Coordinates of C-alpha atoms and ligand atoms in Angstrom, one line a residue:
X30 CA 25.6 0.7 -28.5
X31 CA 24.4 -2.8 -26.6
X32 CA 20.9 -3.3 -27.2
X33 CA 18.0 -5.1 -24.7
X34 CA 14.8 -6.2 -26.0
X35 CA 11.9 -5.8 -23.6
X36 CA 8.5 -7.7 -24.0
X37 CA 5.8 -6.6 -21.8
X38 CA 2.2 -9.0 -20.8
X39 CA -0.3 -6.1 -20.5
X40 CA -0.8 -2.9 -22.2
X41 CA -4.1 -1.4 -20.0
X42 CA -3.6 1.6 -18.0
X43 CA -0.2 0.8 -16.5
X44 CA 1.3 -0.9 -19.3
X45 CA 0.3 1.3 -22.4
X46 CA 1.8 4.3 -19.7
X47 CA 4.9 2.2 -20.1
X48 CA 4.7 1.8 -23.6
X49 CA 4.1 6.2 -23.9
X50 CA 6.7 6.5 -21.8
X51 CA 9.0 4.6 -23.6
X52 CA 8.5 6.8 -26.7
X53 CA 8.6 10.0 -25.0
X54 CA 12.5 9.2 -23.2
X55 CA 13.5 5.8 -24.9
X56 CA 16.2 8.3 -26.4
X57 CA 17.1 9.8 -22.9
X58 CA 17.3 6.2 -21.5
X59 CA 19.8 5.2 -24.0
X60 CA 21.6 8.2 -23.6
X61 CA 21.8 7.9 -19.9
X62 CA 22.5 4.6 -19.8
X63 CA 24.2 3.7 -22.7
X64 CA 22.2 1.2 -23.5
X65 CA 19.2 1.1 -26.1
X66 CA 15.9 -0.7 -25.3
X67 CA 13.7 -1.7 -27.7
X68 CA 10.0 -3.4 -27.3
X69 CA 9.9 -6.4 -29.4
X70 CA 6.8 -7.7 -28.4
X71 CA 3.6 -7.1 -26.4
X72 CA 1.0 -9.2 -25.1
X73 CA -2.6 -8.1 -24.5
X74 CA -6.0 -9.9 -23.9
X75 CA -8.0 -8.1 -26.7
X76 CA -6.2 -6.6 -29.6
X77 CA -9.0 -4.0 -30.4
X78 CA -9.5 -3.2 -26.8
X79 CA -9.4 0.5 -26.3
X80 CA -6.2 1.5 -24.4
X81 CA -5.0 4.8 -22.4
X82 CA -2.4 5.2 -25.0
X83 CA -2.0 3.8 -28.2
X84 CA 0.3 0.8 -28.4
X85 CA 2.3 0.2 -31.8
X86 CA -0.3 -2.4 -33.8
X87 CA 2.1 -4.4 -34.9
X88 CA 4.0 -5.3 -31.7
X89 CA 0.9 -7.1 -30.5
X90 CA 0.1 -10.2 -29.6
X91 CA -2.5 -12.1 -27.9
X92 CA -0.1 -15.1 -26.8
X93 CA 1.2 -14.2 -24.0
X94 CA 3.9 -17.5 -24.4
X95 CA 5.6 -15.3 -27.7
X96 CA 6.9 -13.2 -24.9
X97 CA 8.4 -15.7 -22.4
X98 CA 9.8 -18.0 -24.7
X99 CA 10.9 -15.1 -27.7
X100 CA 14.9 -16.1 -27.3
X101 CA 15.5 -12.1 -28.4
X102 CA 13.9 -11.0 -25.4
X103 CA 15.8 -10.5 -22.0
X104 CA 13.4 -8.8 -19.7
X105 CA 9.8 -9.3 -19.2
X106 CA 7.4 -6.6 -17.6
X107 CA 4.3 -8.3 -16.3
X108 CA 1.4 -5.9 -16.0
X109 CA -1.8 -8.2 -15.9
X110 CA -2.3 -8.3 -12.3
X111 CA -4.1 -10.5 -10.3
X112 CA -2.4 -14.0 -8.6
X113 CA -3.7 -16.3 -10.9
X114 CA -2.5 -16.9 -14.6
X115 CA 0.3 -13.7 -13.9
X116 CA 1.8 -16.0 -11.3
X117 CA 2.2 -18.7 -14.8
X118 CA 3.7 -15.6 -16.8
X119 CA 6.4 -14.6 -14.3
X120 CA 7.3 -17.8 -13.2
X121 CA 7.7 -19.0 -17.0
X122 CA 9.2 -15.6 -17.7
X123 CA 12.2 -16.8 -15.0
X124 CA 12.1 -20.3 -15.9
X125 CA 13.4 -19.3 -19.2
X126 CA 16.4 -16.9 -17.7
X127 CA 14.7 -13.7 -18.5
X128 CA 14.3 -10.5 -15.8
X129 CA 11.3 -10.0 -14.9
X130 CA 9.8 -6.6 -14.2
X131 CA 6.5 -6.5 -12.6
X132 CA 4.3 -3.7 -10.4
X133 CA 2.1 -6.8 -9.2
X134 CA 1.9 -6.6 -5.2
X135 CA -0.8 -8.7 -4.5
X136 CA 1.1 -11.8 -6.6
X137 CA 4.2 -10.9 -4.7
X138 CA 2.7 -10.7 -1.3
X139 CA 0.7 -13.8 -1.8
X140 CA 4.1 -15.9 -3.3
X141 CA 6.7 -13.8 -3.0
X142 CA 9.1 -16.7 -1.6
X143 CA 8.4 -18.8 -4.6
X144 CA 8.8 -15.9 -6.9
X145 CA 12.0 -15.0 -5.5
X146 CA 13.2 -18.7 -5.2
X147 CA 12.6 -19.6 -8.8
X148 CA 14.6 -15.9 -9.9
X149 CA 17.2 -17.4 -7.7
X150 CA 17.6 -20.8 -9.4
X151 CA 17.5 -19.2 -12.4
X152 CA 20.6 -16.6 -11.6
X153 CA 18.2 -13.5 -12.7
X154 CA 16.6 -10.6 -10.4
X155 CA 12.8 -10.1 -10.1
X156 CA 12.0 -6.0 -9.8
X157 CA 9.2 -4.7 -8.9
X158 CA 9.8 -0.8 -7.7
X159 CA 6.1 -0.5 -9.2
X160 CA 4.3 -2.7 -6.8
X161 CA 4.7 0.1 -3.7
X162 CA 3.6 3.6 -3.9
X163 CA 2.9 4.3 -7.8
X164 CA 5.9 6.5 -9.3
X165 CA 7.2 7.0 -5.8
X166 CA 11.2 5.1 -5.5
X167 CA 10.6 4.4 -2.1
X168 CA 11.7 0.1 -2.5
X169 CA 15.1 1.2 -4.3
X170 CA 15.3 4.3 -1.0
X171 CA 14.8 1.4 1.6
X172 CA 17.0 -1.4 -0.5
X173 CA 19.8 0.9 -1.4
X174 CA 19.5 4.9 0.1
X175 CA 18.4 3.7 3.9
X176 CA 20.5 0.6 3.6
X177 CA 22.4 1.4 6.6
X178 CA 19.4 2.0 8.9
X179 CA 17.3 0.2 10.9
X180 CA 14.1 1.2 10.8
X181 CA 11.8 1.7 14.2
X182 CA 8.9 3.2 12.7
X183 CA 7.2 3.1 8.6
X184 CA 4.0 5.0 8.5
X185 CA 2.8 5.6 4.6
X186 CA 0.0 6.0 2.6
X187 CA -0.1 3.5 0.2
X188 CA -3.0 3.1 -1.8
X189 CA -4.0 6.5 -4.2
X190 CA -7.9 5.1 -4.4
X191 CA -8.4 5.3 -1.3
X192 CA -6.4 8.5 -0.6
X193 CA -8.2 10.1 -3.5
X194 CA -11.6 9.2 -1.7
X195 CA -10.9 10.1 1.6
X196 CA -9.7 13.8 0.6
X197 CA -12.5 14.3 -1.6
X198 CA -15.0 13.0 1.0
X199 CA -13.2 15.7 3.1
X200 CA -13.0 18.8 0.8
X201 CA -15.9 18.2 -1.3
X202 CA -18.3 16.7 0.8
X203 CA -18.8 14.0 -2.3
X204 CA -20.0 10.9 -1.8
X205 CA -17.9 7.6 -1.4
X206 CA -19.7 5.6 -4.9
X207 CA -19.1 8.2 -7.0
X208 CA -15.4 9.2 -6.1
X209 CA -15.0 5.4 -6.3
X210 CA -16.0 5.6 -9.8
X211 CA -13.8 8.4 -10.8
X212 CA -10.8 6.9 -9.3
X213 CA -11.7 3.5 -11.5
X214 CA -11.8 5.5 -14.7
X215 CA -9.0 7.3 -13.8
X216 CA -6.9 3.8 -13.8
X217 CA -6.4 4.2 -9.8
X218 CA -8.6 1.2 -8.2
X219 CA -7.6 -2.5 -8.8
X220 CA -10.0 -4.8 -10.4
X221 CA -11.8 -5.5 -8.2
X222 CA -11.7 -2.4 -6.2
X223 CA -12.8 -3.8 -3.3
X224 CA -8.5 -4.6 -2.9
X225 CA -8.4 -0.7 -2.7
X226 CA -11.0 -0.2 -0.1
X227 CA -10.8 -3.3 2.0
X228 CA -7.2 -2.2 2.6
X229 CA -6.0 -5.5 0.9
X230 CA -4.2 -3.5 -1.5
X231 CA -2.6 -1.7 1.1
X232 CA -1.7 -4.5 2.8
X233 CA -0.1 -6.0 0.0
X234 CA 2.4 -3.3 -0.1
X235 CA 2.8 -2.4 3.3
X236 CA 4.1 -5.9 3.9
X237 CA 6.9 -5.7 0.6
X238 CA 8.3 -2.5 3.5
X239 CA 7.7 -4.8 6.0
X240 CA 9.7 -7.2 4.7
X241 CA 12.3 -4.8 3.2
X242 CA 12.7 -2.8 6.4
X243 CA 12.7 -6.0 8.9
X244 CA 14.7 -8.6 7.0
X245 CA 12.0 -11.5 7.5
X246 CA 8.9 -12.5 5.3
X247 CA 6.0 -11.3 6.3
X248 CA 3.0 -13.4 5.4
X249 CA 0.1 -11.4 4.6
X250 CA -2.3 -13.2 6.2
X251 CA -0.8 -11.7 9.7
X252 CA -1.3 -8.7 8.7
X253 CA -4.3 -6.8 10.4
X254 CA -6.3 -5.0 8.2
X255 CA -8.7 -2.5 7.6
X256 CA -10.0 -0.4 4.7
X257 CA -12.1 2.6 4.3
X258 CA -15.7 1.6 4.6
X259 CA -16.5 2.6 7.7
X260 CA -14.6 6.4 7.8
X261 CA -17.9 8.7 7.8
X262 CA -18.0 12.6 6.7
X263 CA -19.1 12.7 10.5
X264 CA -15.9 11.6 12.0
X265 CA -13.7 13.7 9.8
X266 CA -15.4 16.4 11.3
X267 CA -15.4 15.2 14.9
X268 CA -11.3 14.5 13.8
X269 CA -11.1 17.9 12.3
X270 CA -12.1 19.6 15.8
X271 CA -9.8 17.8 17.8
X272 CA -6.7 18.5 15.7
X273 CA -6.4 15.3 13.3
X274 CA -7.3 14.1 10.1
X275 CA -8.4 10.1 9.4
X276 CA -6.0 8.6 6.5
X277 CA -5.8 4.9 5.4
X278 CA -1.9 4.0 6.9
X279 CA 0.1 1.2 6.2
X280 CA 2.0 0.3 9.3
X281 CA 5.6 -1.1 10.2
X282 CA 6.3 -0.2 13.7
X283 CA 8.8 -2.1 16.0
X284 CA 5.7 -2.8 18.5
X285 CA 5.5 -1.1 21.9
X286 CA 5.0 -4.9 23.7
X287 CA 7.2 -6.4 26.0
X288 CA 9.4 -8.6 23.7
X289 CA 9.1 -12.2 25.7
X290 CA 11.8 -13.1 23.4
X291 CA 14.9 -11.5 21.5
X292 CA 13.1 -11.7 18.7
X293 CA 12.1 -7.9 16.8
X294 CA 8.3 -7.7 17.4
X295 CA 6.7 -6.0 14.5
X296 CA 3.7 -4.4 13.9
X297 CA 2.4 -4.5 10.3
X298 CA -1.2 -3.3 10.1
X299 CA -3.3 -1.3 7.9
X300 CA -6.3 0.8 9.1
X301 CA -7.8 4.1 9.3
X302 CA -5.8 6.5 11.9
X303 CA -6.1 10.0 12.9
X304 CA -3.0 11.4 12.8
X305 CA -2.4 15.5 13.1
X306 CA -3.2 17.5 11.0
X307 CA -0.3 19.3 11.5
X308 CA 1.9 16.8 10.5
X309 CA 2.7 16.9 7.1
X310 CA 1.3 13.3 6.3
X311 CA -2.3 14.6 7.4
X312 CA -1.6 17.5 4.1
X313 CA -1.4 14.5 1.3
X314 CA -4.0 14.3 -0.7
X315 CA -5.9 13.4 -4.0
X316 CA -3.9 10.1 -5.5
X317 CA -0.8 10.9 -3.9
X318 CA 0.8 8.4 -1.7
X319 CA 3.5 9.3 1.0
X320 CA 6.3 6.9 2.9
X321 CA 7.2 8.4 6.6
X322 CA 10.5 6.5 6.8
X323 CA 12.2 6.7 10.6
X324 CA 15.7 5.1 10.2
X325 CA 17.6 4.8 13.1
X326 CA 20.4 6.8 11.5
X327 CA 19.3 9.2 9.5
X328 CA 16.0 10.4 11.5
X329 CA 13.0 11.4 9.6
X330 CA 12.3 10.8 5.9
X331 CA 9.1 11.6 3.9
X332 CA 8.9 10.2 0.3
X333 CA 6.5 12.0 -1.8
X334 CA 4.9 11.3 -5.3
X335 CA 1.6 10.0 -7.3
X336 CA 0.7 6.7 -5.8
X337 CA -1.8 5.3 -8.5
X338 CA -2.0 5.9 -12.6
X339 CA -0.4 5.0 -16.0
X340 CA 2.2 8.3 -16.2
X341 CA 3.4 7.8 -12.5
X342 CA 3.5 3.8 -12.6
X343 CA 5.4 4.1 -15.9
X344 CA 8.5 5.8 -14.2
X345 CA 9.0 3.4 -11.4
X346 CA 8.7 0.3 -14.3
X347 CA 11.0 1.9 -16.4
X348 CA 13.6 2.5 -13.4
X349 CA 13.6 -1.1 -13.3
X350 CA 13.7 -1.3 -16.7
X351 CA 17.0 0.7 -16.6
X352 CA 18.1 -1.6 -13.4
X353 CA 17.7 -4.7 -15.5
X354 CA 19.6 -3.4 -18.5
X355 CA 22.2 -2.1 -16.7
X356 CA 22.6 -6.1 -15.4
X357 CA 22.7 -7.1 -18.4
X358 CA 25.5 -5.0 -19.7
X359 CA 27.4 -5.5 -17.0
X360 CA 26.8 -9.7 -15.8
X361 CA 25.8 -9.0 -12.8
X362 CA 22.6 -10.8 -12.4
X363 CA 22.4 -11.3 -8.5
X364 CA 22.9 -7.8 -7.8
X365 CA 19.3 -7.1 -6.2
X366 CA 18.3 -9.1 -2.9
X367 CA 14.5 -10.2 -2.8
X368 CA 12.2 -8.6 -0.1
X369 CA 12.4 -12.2 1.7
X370 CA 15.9 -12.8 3.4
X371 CA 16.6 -16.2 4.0
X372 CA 17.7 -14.8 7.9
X373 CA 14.6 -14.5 10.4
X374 CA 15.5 -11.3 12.0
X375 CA 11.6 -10.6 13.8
X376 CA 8.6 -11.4 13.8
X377 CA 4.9 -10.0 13.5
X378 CA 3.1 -9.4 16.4
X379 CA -0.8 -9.8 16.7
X380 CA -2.4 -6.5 16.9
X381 CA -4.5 -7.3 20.3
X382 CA -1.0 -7.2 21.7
X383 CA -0.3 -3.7 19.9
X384 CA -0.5 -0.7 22.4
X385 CA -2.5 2.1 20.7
X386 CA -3.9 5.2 21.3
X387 CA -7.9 5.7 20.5
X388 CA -10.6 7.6 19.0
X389 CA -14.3 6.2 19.8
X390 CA -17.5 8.0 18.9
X391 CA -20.6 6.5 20.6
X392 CA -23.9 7.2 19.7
X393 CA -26.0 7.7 23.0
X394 CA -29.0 8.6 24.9
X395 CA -28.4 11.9 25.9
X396 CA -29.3 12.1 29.8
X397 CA -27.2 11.6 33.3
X398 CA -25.2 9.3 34.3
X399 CA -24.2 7.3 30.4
X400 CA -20.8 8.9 30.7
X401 CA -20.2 7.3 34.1
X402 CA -21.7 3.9 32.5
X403 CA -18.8 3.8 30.0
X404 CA -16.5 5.5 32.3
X405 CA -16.7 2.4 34.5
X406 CA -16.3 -0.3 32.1
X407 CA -13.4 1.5 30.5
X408 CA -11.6 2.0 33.8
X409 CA -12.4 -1.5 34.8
X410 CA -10.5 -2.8 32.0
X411 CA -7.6 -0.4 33.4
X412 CA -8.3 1.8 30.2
X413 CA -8.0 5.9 30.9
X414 CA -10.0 8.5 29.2
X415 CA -8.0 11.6 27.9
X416 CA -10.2 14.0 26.7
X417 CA -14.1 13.8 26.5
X418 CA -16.3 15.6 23.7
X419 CA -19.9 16.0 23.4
X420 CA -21.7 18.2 20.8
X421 CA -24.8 20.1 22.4
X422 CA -28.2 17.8 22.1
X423 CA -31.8 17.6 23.3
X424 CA -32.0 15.9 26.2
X425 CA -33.4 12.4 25.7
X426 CA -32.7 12.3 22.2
X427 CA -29.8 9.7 21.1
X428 CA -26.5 12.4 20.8
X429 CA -22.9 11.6 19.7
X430 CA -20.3 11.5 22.2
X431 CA -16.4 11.2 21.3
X432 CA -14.0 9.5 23.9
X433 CA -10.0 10.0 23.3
X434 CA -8.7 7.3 25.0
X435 CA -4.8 6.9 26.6
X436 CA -2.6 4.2 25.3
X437 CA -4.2 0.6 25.4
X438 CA -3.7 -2.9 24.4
X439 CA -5.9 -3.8 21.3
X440 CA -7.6 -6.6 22.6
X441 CA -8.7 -5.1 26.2
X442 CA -9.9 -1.9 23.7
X443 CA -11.8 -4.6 22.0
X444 CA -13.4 -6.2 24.5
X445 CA -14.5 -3.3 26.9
X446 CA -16.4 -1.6 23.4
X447 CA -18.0 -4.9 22.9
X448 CA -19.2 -4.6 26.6
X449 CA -20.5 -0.8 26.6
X450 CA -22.2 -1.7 23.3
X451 CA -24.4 -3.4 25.2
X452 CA -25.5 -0.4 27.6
X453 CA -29.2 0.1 27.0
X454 CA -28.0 4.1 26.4
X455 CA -25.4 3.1 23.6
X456 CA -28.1 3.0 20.9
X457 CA -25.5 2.2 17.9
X458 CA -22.0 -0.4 17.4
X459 CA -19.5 2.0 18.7
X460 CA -16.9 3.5 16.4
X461 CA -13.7 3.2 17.1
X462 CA -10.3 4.4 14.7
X463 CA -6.7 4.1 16.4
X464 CA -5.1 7.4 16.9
X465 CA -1.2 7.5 15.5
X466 CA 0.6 10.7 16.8
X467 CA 3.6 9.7 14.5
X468 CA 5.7 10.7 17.3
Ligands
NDP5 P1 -5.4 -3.2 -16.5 O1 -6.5 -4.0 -16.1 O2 -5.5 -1.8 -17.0 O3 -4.4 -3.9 -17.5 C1 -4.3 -5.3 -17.5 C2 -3.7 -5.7 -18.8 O4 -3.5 -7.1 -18.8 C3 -4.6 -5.4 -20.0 O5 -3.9 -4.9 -21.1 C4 -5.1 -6.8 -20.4 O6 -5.4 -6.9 -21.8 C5 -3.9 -7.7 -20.1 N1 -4.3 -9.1 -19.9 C6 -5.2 -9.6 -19.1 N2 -5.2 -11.0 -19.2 C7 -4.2 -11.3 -20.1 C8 -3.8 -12.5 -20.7 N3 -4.3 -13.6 -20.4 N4 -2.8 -12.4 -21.6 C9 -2.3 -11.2 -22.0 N5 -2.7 -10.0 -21.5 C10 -3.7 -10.0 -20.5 O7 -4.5 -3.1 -15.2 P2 -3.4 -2.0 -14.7 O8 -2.6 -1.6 -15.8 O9 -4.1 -1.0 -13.9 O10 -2.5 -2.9 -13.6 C11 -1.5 -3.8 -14.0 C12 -0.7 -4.1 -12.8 O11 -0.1 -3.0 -12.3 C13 -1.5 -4.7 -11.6 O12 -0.7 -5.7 -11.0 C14 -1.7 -3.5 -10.7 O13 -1.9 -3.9 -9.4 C15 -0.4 -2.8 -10.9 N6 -0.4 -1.4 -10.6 C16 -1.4 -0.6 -11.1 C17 -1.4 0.7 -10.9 C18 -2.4 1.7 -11.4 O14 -2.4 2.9 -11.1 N7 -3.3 1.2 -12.2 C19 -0.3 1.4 -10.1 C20 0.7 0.4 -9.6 C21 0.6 -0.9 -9.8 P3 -6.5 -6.0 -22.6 O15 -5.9 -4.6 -22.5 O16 -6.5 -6.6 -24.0 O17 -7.7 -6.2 -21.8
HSE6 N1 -4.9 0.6 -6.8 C1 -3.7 1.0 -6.4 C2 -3.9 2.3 -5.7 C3 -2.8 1.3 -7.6 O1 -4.9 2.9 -5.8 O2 -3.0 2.7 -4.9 C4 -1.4 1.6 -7.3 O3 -0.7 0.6 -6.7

């Protein structure tokens, strides 16, 4: 049987998962793919440092360079994270004609075309099935499965910290710095893990779809985003009554804007949304992660699975794993296009152009007339009002009041809360989360 020897940099949560997972169904890899894979050698920081799952002693090392430039090894899996001295392994991983497997969005997002270019000139592939959505096969389901569609509307949940925290700020009641902490030593949050609830983590993935889905880089400095900091037990509960639930959503939405050109105009944003709770991305909770695929062709999709964690993370590295063997055996090295096609097909729009729907929750003085106050400035901004809701309060004292509001362009939404923040009666900043009816 042809053999491939792997070396991995990184053996923490993700890559001593791989490592486990290797010796639980090395045996059914072979046997599936006729191939054996073997681990020559792994690179870690700290020998001694205490891992999720033991890692054979003697395949470590602490020189990450043993790896790249060991001539028995043909792929790498990078698993250190971070854009700085992982961008140095990968690229010297390609430079030396080896496959590279990595679940590293943030260093693909931030030089993806320089990744992909240097694979390129080196006649290898770069994978990274890991990067979006944990254990969940949803780059090989756009790439390959949903090939033939084009896709009007992505809508996932892409980050399992910030899933995790949300539902158990829901069902629980617990409270946001201690969830956090559970989902770090459960492996889930990135280091820092202000990338998980910043949305930056998020983002980083939600522009791989973007790019996978729309055929053009997207650059993730255009993409708006939001994390979870200001999502409230409050709000849930206001949400809850009025049908939805808040989620952190990754968004790739051909955009409801007049196109001025014949460009594809492209939403890409990540923030908190109400979406119904009827629909079944509202019922995903804990660390999973979800992708609501619509593809022009096939109609609805939902991809399902653990989003965050060493068991889940393992399988989607060790698909590419399989993927990059399979190459090998076979010389077919430029099999797998990169996320960044060479063709501009679209580009991304800036959210104040975005048309959304709204939920705002003001905090006010609770007497005559306030309603009409913000009525006024919302309708001089052409902006209409769809439902109104407004717990019972003593009169006088400073009561919430939750606005619905009808489809409106970001930056006139923007602009007409700054001005009724300023009403003497609105006594705190407004809140404000966009409403996506996944319709
Ligand atoms: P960890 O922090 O758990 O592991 C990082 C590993 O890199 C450690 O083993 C560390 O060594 C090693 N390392 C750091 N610097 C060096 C160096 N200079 N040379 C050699 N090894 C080094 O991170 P994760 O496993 O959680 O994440 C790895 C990657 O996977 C990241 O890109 C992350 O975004 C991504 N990812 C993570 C998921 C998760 O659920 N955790 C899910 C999907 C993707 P040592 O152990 O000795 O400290
Ligand atoms: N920190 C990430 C998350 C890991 O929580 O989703 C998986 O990419």
């Amino acid at each position: 049987m042809q053999q491939v020897n792997l070396g991995m940099i990184g053996g923490g949560t993700v890559g001593s998962g791989v490592f486990h997972a290797w010796q639980k169904n090395g045996d059914l890899l072979a046997a599936r793919l006729g191939i054996k894979i073997s681990f020559r050698k792994i690179a870690v920081k700290a020998i001694d440092e205490p891992r999720a799952y033991p890692i054979a002693p003697e395949l470590l090392t602490t020189q990450w360079q043993e790896v790249v430039n060991d001539p028995e090894i043909q792929i790498v899996i990078e698993l250190v994270g971070g854009t700085g001295i992982a961008k140095t392994m990968v690229l010297g991983a390609l430079a030396q004609g080896k496959t590279v497997v990595t679940a590293n969005k943030a260093l693909l997002s931030a030089h993806g075309p320089e990744l992909f270019a240097a694979a390129a000139k080196s006649g290898v592939n770069l994978y990274y099935e890991a990067s979006v959505c944990g254990g969940i096969p949803i780059i090989k389901a756009l790439r390959e499965g949903l090939v033939a569609n084009q896709f009007p509307a992505i809508y996932g949940i892409v980050n399992g910290t910030c899933n995790y925290i949300l539902s158990r700020m829901k069902f629980e009641g617990a409270d946001f710095a201690t969830v956090l902490a559970e989902a770090q030593k459960q492996g889930y949050a990135e280091t820092p893990p202000d990338l998980d609830i910043d949305g930056h983590d998020a983002a980083h993935k939600t522009g791989i779809l973007g790019s996978l889905a729309h055929g053009f880089w997207v650059n993730h400095h255009q993409i708006h985003t939001e994390g979870i900091r200001e999502v409230s037990k409050i709000d849930m509960e206001f949400a809850a009554k009025l049908g939805y639930t808040i989620k952190l959503l990754g968004i790739v939405k051909q955009a409801a804007v007049k196109n001025p050109g014949r460009k594809t105009l492209v939403q890409v944003s990540v923030y908190p949304a109400l979406i119904p709770s009827a629909h079944v991305l509202a019922n995903v909770n804990q660390v999973f992660n979800a992708v609501f695929v619509r593809g022009d062709i096939v109609g609805d999709t939902l991809f399902y699975g653990r989003g965050a964690g060493k068991d889940a993370t393992a399988s989607a590295v060790l698909s590419d794993v399989a993927d990059a063997a399979q190459d090998l055996k076979h010389g077919n090295q430029m099999r797998v296009p990169p996320f960044v096609p060479t063709a501009q097909a679209g580009k991304v729009v800036p959210l104040d152009e975005v048309i959304s729907q709204y939920y705002v929750r003001f905090s006010v003085v609770d007497k005559p007339g306030v309603l009409a106050k913000i009525a006024a400035i919302f309708a001089a901004a052409n902006i209409g009002i769809s439902s109104v809701f407004q717990p019972e309060g003593d009169e006088g004292a400073s009561v919430p009041l939750i606005l619905m509001i009808h489809d409106a362009p970001n930056a006139a939404m923007r602009k007409a809360l700054a001005r009724i923040a300023k009403l003497p009666a609105v006594k705190a900043k407004p809140v404000m989360f966009r409403v996506e009816n996944l319709e």
